[in-house]
PDB file of N, CA and C in Angstrom:
ATOM      1  N   VAL A  21       0.919  -1.156   0.314  1.00  0.00           N
ATOM      2  CA  VAL A  21      -0.165  -0.032   0.120  1.00  0.00           C
ATOM      3  C   VAL A  21       1.152   1.333   0.366  1.00  0.00           C
ATOM      4  N   THR A  22       2.025   1.598   0.603  1.00  0.00           N
ATOM      5  CA  THR A  22       2.310   2.358   1.147  1.00  0.00           C
ATOM      6  C   THR A  22       3.413   2.769  -0.431  1.00  0.00           C
ATOM      7  N   MET A  23       3.866   1.115  -0.745  1.00  0.00           N
ATOM      8  CA  MET A  23       4.711   1.911  -1.890  1.00  0.00           C
ATOM      9  C   MET A  23       3.945   2.537  -3.049  1.00  0.00           C
ATOM     10  N   GLY A  24       2.523   1.808  -3.514  1.00  0.00           N
ATOM     11  CA  GLY A  24       1.528   2.295  -4.140  1.00  0.00           C
ATOM     12  C   GLY A  24       0.747   3.526  -3.987  1.00  0.00           C
ATOM     13  N   ALA A  25       1.107   4.319  -2.880  1.00  0.00           N
ATOM     14  CA  ALA A  25       0.757   5.503  -2.547  1.00  0.00           C
ATOM     15  C   ALA A  25       2.163   6.947  -3.331  1.00  0.00           C
ATOM     16  N   LEU A  26       3.104   5.522  -2.691  1.00  0.00           N
ATOM     17  CA  LEU A  26       4.428   6.526  -3.066  1.00  0.00           C
ATOM     18  C   LEU A  26       4.706   6.804  -4.497  1.00  0.00           C
ATOM     19  N   ALA A  27       4.088   5.627  -5.323  1.00  0.00           N
ATOM     20  CA  ALA A  27       4.208   5.786  -6.903  1.00  0.00           C
ATOM     21  C   ALA A  27       3.430   7.097  -7.464  1.00  0.00           C
ATOM     22  N   VAL A  28       1.923   6.723  -6.780  1.00  0.00           N
ATOM     23  CA  VAL A  28       1.161   8.049  -7.079  1.00  0.00           C
ATOM     24  C   VAL A  28       1.352   9.557  -6.765  1.00  0.00           C
ATOM     25  N   LEU A  29       1.806   9.710  -5.815  1.00  0.00           N
ATOM     26  CA  LEU A  29       2.813  10.566  -5.269  1.00  0.00           C
ATOM     27  C   LEU A  29       3.732  11.188  -6.054  1.00  0.00           C
ATOM     28  N   GLY A  30       4.665  10.498  -7.022  1.00  0.00           N
ATOM     29  CA  GLY A  30       5.862  10.574  -7.444  1.00  0.00           C
ATOM     30  C   GLY A  30       5.302  11.230  -8.883  1.00  0.00           C
ATOM     31  N   VAL A  31       4.273  10.153  -9.426  1.00  0.00           N
ATOM     32  CA  VAL A  31       3.538  10.976 -10.890  1.00  0.00           C
ATOM     33  C   VAL A  31       2.775  12.070 -10.406  1.00  0.00           C
ATOM     34  N   LEU A  32       2.669  12.489  -9.547  1.00  0.00           N
ATOM     35  CA  LEU A  32       0.977  14.030  -9.354  1.00  0.00           C
ATOM     36  C   LEU A  32       1.942  15.077  -9.003  1.00  0.00           C
ATOM     37  N   VAL A  33       2.791  14.453  -8.235  1.00  0.00           N
ATOM     38  CA  VAL A  33       3.690  15.442  -7.752  1.00  0.00           C
ATOM     39  C   VAL A  33       4.823  16.177  -8.238  1.00  0.00           C
ATOM     40  N   ALA A  34       4.660  17.428  -9.068  1.00  0.00           N
ATOM     41  CA  ALA A  34       6.280  17.682  -9.881  1.00  0.00           C
ATOM     42  C   ALA A  34       7.390  17.565  -9.082  1.00  0.00           C
ATOM     43  N   PRO A  35       7.715  18.157  -7.589  1.00  0.00           N
ATOM     44  CA  PRO A  35       8.984  18.083  -7.686  1.00  0.00           C
ATOM     45  C   PRO A  35       9.762  16.439  -7.013  1.00  0.00           C
ATOM     46  N   VAL A  36       8.161  16.106  -6.673  1.00  0.00           N
ATOM     47  CA  VAL A  36       8.731  14.119  -6.099  1.00  0.00           C
ATOM     48  C   VAL A  36       9.375  13.873  -7.982  1.00  0.00           C
ATOM     49  N   ARG A  37       8.461  14.062  -8.674  1.00  0.00           N
ATOM     50  CA  ARG A  37       8.698  13.248  -9.878  1.00  0.00           C
ATOM     51  C   ARG A  37      10.056  13.982 -10.285  1.00  0.00           C
ATOM     52  N   GLU A  38      10.609  15.200 -10.526  1.00  0.00           N
ATOM     53  CA  GLU A  38      11.474  16.182 -11.295  1.00  0.00           C
ATOM     54  C   GLU A  38      12.759  15.440 -10.336  1.00  0.00           C
ATOM     55  N   PHE A  39      12.771  14.836  -8.482  1.00  0.00           N
ATOM     56  CA  PHE A  39      13.630  14.429  -8.389  1.00  0.00           C
ATOM     57  C   PHE A  39      14.150  13.001  -8.413  1.00  0.00           C
ATOM     58  N   PHE A  40      13.441  11.826  -8.626  1.00  0.00           N
ATOM     59  CA  PHE A  40      13.226  11.238  -8.983  1.00  0.00           C
ATOM     60  C   PHE A  40      13.963  10.908 -10.624  1.00  0.00           C
ATOM     61  N   LEU A  41      13.528  11.713 -11.711  1.00  0.00           N
ATOM     62  CA  LEU A  41      13.891  11.345 -12.671  1.00  0.00           C
ATOM     63  C   LEU A  41      15.972  11.027 -12.870  1.00  0.00           C
ATOM     64  N   LEU A  42      16.246  10.361 -14.007  1.00  0.00           N
ATOM     65  CA  LEU A  42      17.373   9.945 -14.144  1.00  0.00           C
ATOM     66  C   LEU A  42      17.944  10.544 -14.687  1.00  0.00           C
ATOM     67  N   ALA A  43      18.666  11.575 -14.832  1.00  0.00           N
ATOM     68  CA  ALA A  43      19.466  11.957 -16.297  1.00  0.00           C
ATOM     69  C   ALA A  43      20.529  10.963 -16.687  1.00  0.00           C
ATOM     70  N   TRP A  44      20.898  10.748 -18.104  1.00  0.00           N
ATOM     71  CA  TRP A  44      22.048  10.151 -18.555  1.00  0.00           C
ATOM     72  C   TRP A  44      23.666  10.977 -18.112  1.00  0.00           C
ATOM     73  N   PRO A  45      24.201  10.261 -17.576  1.00  0.00           N
ATOM     74  CA  PRO A  45      25.680  10.264 -17.674  1.00  0.00           C
ATOM     75  C   PRO A  45      26.404  10.658 -18.467  1.00  0.00           C
ATOM     76  N   THR A  46      27.067  11.938 -17.698  1.00  0.00           N
ATOM     77  CA  THR A  46      27.966  12.641 -18.910  1.00  0.00           C
ATOM     78  C   THR A  46      29.330  11.797 -18.932  1.00  0.00           C
ATOM     79  N   THR A  47      29.939  12.408 -19.893  1.00  0.00           N
ATOM     80  CA  THR A  47      31.511  11.388 -20.217  1.00  0.00           C
ATOM     81  C   THR A  47      31.937  11.588 -18.936  1.00  0.00           C
ATOM     82  N   SER A  48      32.696  12.460 -18.292  1.00  0.00           N
ATOM     83  CA  SER A  48      33.339  12.416 -17.439  1.00  0.00           C
ATOM     84  C   SER A  48      32.902  11.252 -16.342  1.00  0.00           C
ATOM     85  N   THR A  49      31.466  11.410 -16.041  1.00  0.00           N
ATOM     86  CA  THR A  49      31.189  10.440 -15.192  1.00  0.00           C
ATOM     87  C   THR A  49      30.895   9.030 -15.519  1.00  0.00           C
ATOM     88  N   TRP A  50      30.625   8.868 -16.802  1.00  0.00           N
ATOM     89  CA  TRP A  50      31.296   7.205 -17.295  1.00  0.00           C
ATOM     90  C   TRP A  50      32.898   7.004 -17.252  1.00  0.00           C
ATOM     91  N   LEU A  51      33.751   8.009 -17.273  1.00  0.00           N
ATOM     92  CA  LEU A  51      35.343   8.168 -17.499  1.00  0.00           C
ATOM     93  C   LEU A  51      34.843   7.198 -15.843  1.00  0.00           C
ATOM     94  N   ALA A  52      34.576   7.753 -14.745  1.00  0.00           N
ATOM     95  CA  ALA A  52      35.001   8.005 -13.877  1.00  0.00           C
ATOM     96  C   ALA A  52      34.400   6.266 -12.858  1.00  0.00           C
ATOM     97  N   ILE A  53      32.985   5.909 -13.496  1.00  0.00           N
ATOM     98  CA  ILE A  53      32.856   4.500 -13.337  1.00  0.00           C
ATOM     99  C   ILE A  53      33.260   3.645 -14.182  1.00  0.00           C
ATOM    100  N   LEU A  54      33.435   3.764 -15.174  1.00  0.00           N
ATOM    101  CA  LEU A  54      35.170   2.755 -16.322  1.00  0.00           C
ATOM    102  C   LEU A  54      36.254   2.498 -15.338  1.00  0.00           C
ATOM    103  N   ILE A  55      37.227   4.115 -14.444  1.00  0.00           N
ATOM    104  CA  ILE A  55      38.567   3.522 -14.062  1.00  0.00           C
ATOM    105  C   ILE A  55      37.594   3.315 -12.566  1.00  0.00           C
ATOM    106  N   GLY A  56      36.680   3.164 -11.833  1.00  0.00           N
ATOM    107  CA  GLY A  56      36.404   2.836 -10.575  1.00  0.00           C
ATOM    108  C   GLY A  56      35.770   1.380 -10.816  1.00  0.00           C
ATOM    109  N   GLY A  57      35.133   0.966 -12.039  1.00  0.00           N
ATOM    110  CA  GLY A  57      35.196  -0.517 -12.180  1.00  0.00           C
ATOM    111  C   GLY A  57      36.253  -1.236 -12.356  1.00  0.00           C
ATOM    112  N   GLY A  58      37.321  -0.723 -13.358  1.00  0.00           N
ATOM    113  CA  GLY A  58      38.219  -1.343 -13.657  1.00  0.00           C
ATOM    114  C   GLY A  58      39.209  -1.437 -12.516  1.00  0.00           C
ATOM    115  N   ALA A  59      39.450  -0.032 -11.264  1.00  0.00           N
ATOM    116  CA  ALA A  59      39.934  -0.790 -10.130  1.00  0.00           C
ATOM    117  C   ALA A  59      39.032  -1.958 -10.009  1.00  0.00           C
ATOM    118  N   ALA A  60      38.073  -2.078  -9.135  1.00  0.00           N
ATOM    119  CA  ALA A  60      37.680  -2.940  -8.685  1.00  0.00           C
ATOM    120  C   ALA A  60      37.420  -4.755  -8.823  1.00  0.00           C
ATOM    121  N   VAL A  61      37.870  -4.190 -10.140  1.00  0.00           N
ATOM    122  CA  VAL A  61      38.495  -5.597 -10.956  1.00  0.00           C
ATOM    123  C   VAL A  61      39.638  -6.433 -10.988  1.00  0.00           C
ATOM    124  N   ALA A  62      40.391  -4.989 -11.063  1.00  0.00           N
ATOM    125  CA  ALA A  62      41.762  -5.566 -11.043  1.00  0.00           C
ATOM    126  C   ALA A  62      41.991  -5.782  -9.342  1.00  0.00           C
ATOM    127  N   GLY A  63      41.582  -5.416  -8.596  1.00  0.00           N
ATOM    128  CA  GLY A  63      42.181  -5.471  -7.430  1.00  0.00           C
ATOM    129  C   GLY A  63      41.424  -6.953  -6.799  1.00  0.00           C
ATOM    130  N   ILE A  64      39.783  -7.191  -7.058  1.00  0.00           N
ATOM    131  CA  ILE A  64      39.970  -8.718  -6.848  1.00  0.00           C
ATOM    132  C   ILE A  64      40.095  -9.809  -7.515  1.00  0.00           C
ATOM    133  N   GLN A  65      41.218  -9.795  -9.007  1.00  0.00           N
ATOM    134  CA  GLN A  65      41.597 -10.289  -9.563  1.00  0.00           C
ATOM    135  C   GLN A  65      42.982 -10.611  -9.054  1.00  0.00           C
ATOM    136  N   ALA A  66      43.531  -9.426  -8.334  1.00  0.00           N
ATOM    137  CA  ALA A  66      44.993  -9.275  -7.365  1.00  0.00           C
ATOM    138  C   ALA A  66      44.744 -10.179  -6.531  1.00  0.00           C
ATOM    139  N   VAL A  67      43.498  -9.725  -5.451  1.00  0.00           N
ATOM    140  CA  VAL A  67      43.758 -10.664  -4.264  1.00  0.00           C
ATOM    141  C   VAL A  67      43.268 -12.357  -4.563  1.00  0.00           C
ATOM    142  N   GLY A  68      42.920 -12.769  -5.946  1.00  0.00           N
ATOM    143  CA  GLY A  68      42.744 -13.731  -6.257  1.00  0.00           C
ATOM    144  C   GLY A  68      44.041 -14.599  -6.395  1.00  0.00           C
ATOM    145  N   VAL A  69      44.654 -13.815  -6.828  1.00  0.00           N
ATOM    146  CA  VAL A  69      45.921 -14.109  -7.726  1.00  0.00           C
ATOM    147  C   VAL A  69      47.133 -14.273  -6.834  1.00  0.00           C
ATOM    148  N   ALA A  70      46.526 -13.639  -5.259  1.00  0.00           N
ATOM    149  CA  ALA A  70      47.931 -13.644  -4.032  1.00  0.00           C
ATOM    150  C   ALA A  70      47.305 -14.957  -3.724  1.00  0.00           C
ATOM    151  N   ARG A  71      45.912 -14.861  -3.319  1.00  0.00           N
ATOM    152  CA  ARG A  71      45.441 -16.600  -2.502  1.00  0.00           C
ATOM    153  C   ARG A  71      45.721 -17.287  -3.413  1.00  0.00           C
ATOM    154  N   TRP A  72      45.967 -17.555  -4.344  1.00  0.00           N
ATOM    155  CA  TRP A  72      46.167 -18.904  -5.197  1.00  0.00           C
ATOM    156  C   TRP A  72      47.935 -19.283  -5.404  1.00  0.00           C
ATOM    157  N   ILE A  73      48.571 -18.320  -5.475  1.00  0.00           N
ATOM    158  CA  ILE A  73      50.104 -18.191  -5.126  1.00  0.00           C
ATOM    159  C   ILE A  73      50.508 -18.835  -3.807  1.00  0.00           C
ATOM    160  N   GLY A  74      49.676 -17.759  -2.531  1.00  0.00           N
ATOM    161  CA  GLY A  74      49.287 -18.559  -1.267  1.00  0.00           C
ATOM    162  C   GLY A  74      49.418 -20.012  -0.917  1.00  0.00           C
ATOM    163  N   ARG A  75      48.402 -20.584  -1.987  1.00  0.00           N
ATOM    164  CA  ARG A  75      48.085 -21.664  -1.771  1.00  0.00           C
ATOM    165  C   ARG A  75      48.894 -22.999  -2.370  1.00  0.00           C
ATOM    166  N   LEU A  76      49.486 -22.152  -3.473  1.00  0.00           N
ATOM    167  CA  LEU A  76      50.836 -23.189  -4.046  1.00  0.00           C
ATOM    168  C   LEU A  76      52.325 -23.380  -3.119  1.00  0.00           C
ATOM    169  N   THR A  77      52.342 -22.219  -2.853  1.00  0.00           N
ATOM    170  CA  THR A  77      53.658 -22.341  -1.823  1.00  0.00           C
ATOM    171  C   THR A  77      53.290 -23.146  -0.926  1.00  0.00           C
ATOM    172  N   SER A  78      51.908 -23.128  -0.531  1.00  0.00           N
ATOM    173  CA  SER A  78      51.884 -23.917   1.110  1.00  0.00           C
ATOM    174  C   SER A  78      52.094 -25.776   0.498  1.00  0.00           C
ATOM    175  N   ARG A  79      51.304 -25.478  -0.553  1.00  0.00           N
ATOM    176  CA  ARG A  79      51.692 -27.038  -0.754  1.00  0.00           C
ATOM    177  C   ARG A  79      52.649 -27.736  -1.150  1.00  0.00           C
ATOM    178  N   VAL A  80      53.418 -26.802  -1.261  1.00  0.00           N
ATOM    179  CA  VAL A  80      54.944 -26.975  -1.837  1.00  0.00           C
ATOM    180  C   VAL A  80      55.728 -27.187  -0.331  1.00  0.00           C
ATOM    181  N   SER A  81      55.575 -26.378   0.452  1.00  0.00           N
ATOM    182  CA  SER A  81      56.607 -26.489   1.514  1.00  0.00           C
ATOM    183  C   SER A  81      55.699 -27.666   2.545  1.00  0.00           C
ATOM    184  N   LYS A  82      54.846 -28.117   2.066  1.00  0.00           N
ATOM    185  CA  LYS A  82      54.172 -29.193   3.294  1.00  0.00           C
ATOM    186  C   LYS A  82      54.894 -30.578   2.214  1.00  0.00           C
ATOM    187  N   GLU A  83      55.247 -30.626   1.350  1.00  0.00           N
ATOM    188  CA  GLU A  83      55.678 -32.091   0.801  1.00  0.00           C
ATOM    189  C   GLU A  83      57.107 -32.070   0.820  1.00  0.00           C
TER     190      GLU A  83
END
C-alpha cells in the first residue's frame, strides 16, 4: 500500500517526479565509472591471484 501511494505521489507531484528522474551520465561520469569499475576488478583479481599463489606455496612447503 505504501509503495503504491508513493508511486502515485511521484506521478502527481511535480517536484517529487523531477527528483526521481534519472539523467544520462556525462562523459566524465562514464569515465569515472569505468576507472572505478576497472580498479575494483583489478583489485579482486589481484587478491585472487595472491591467494592462489599462497595456496601453491603452502603445498610445496608441506611436501
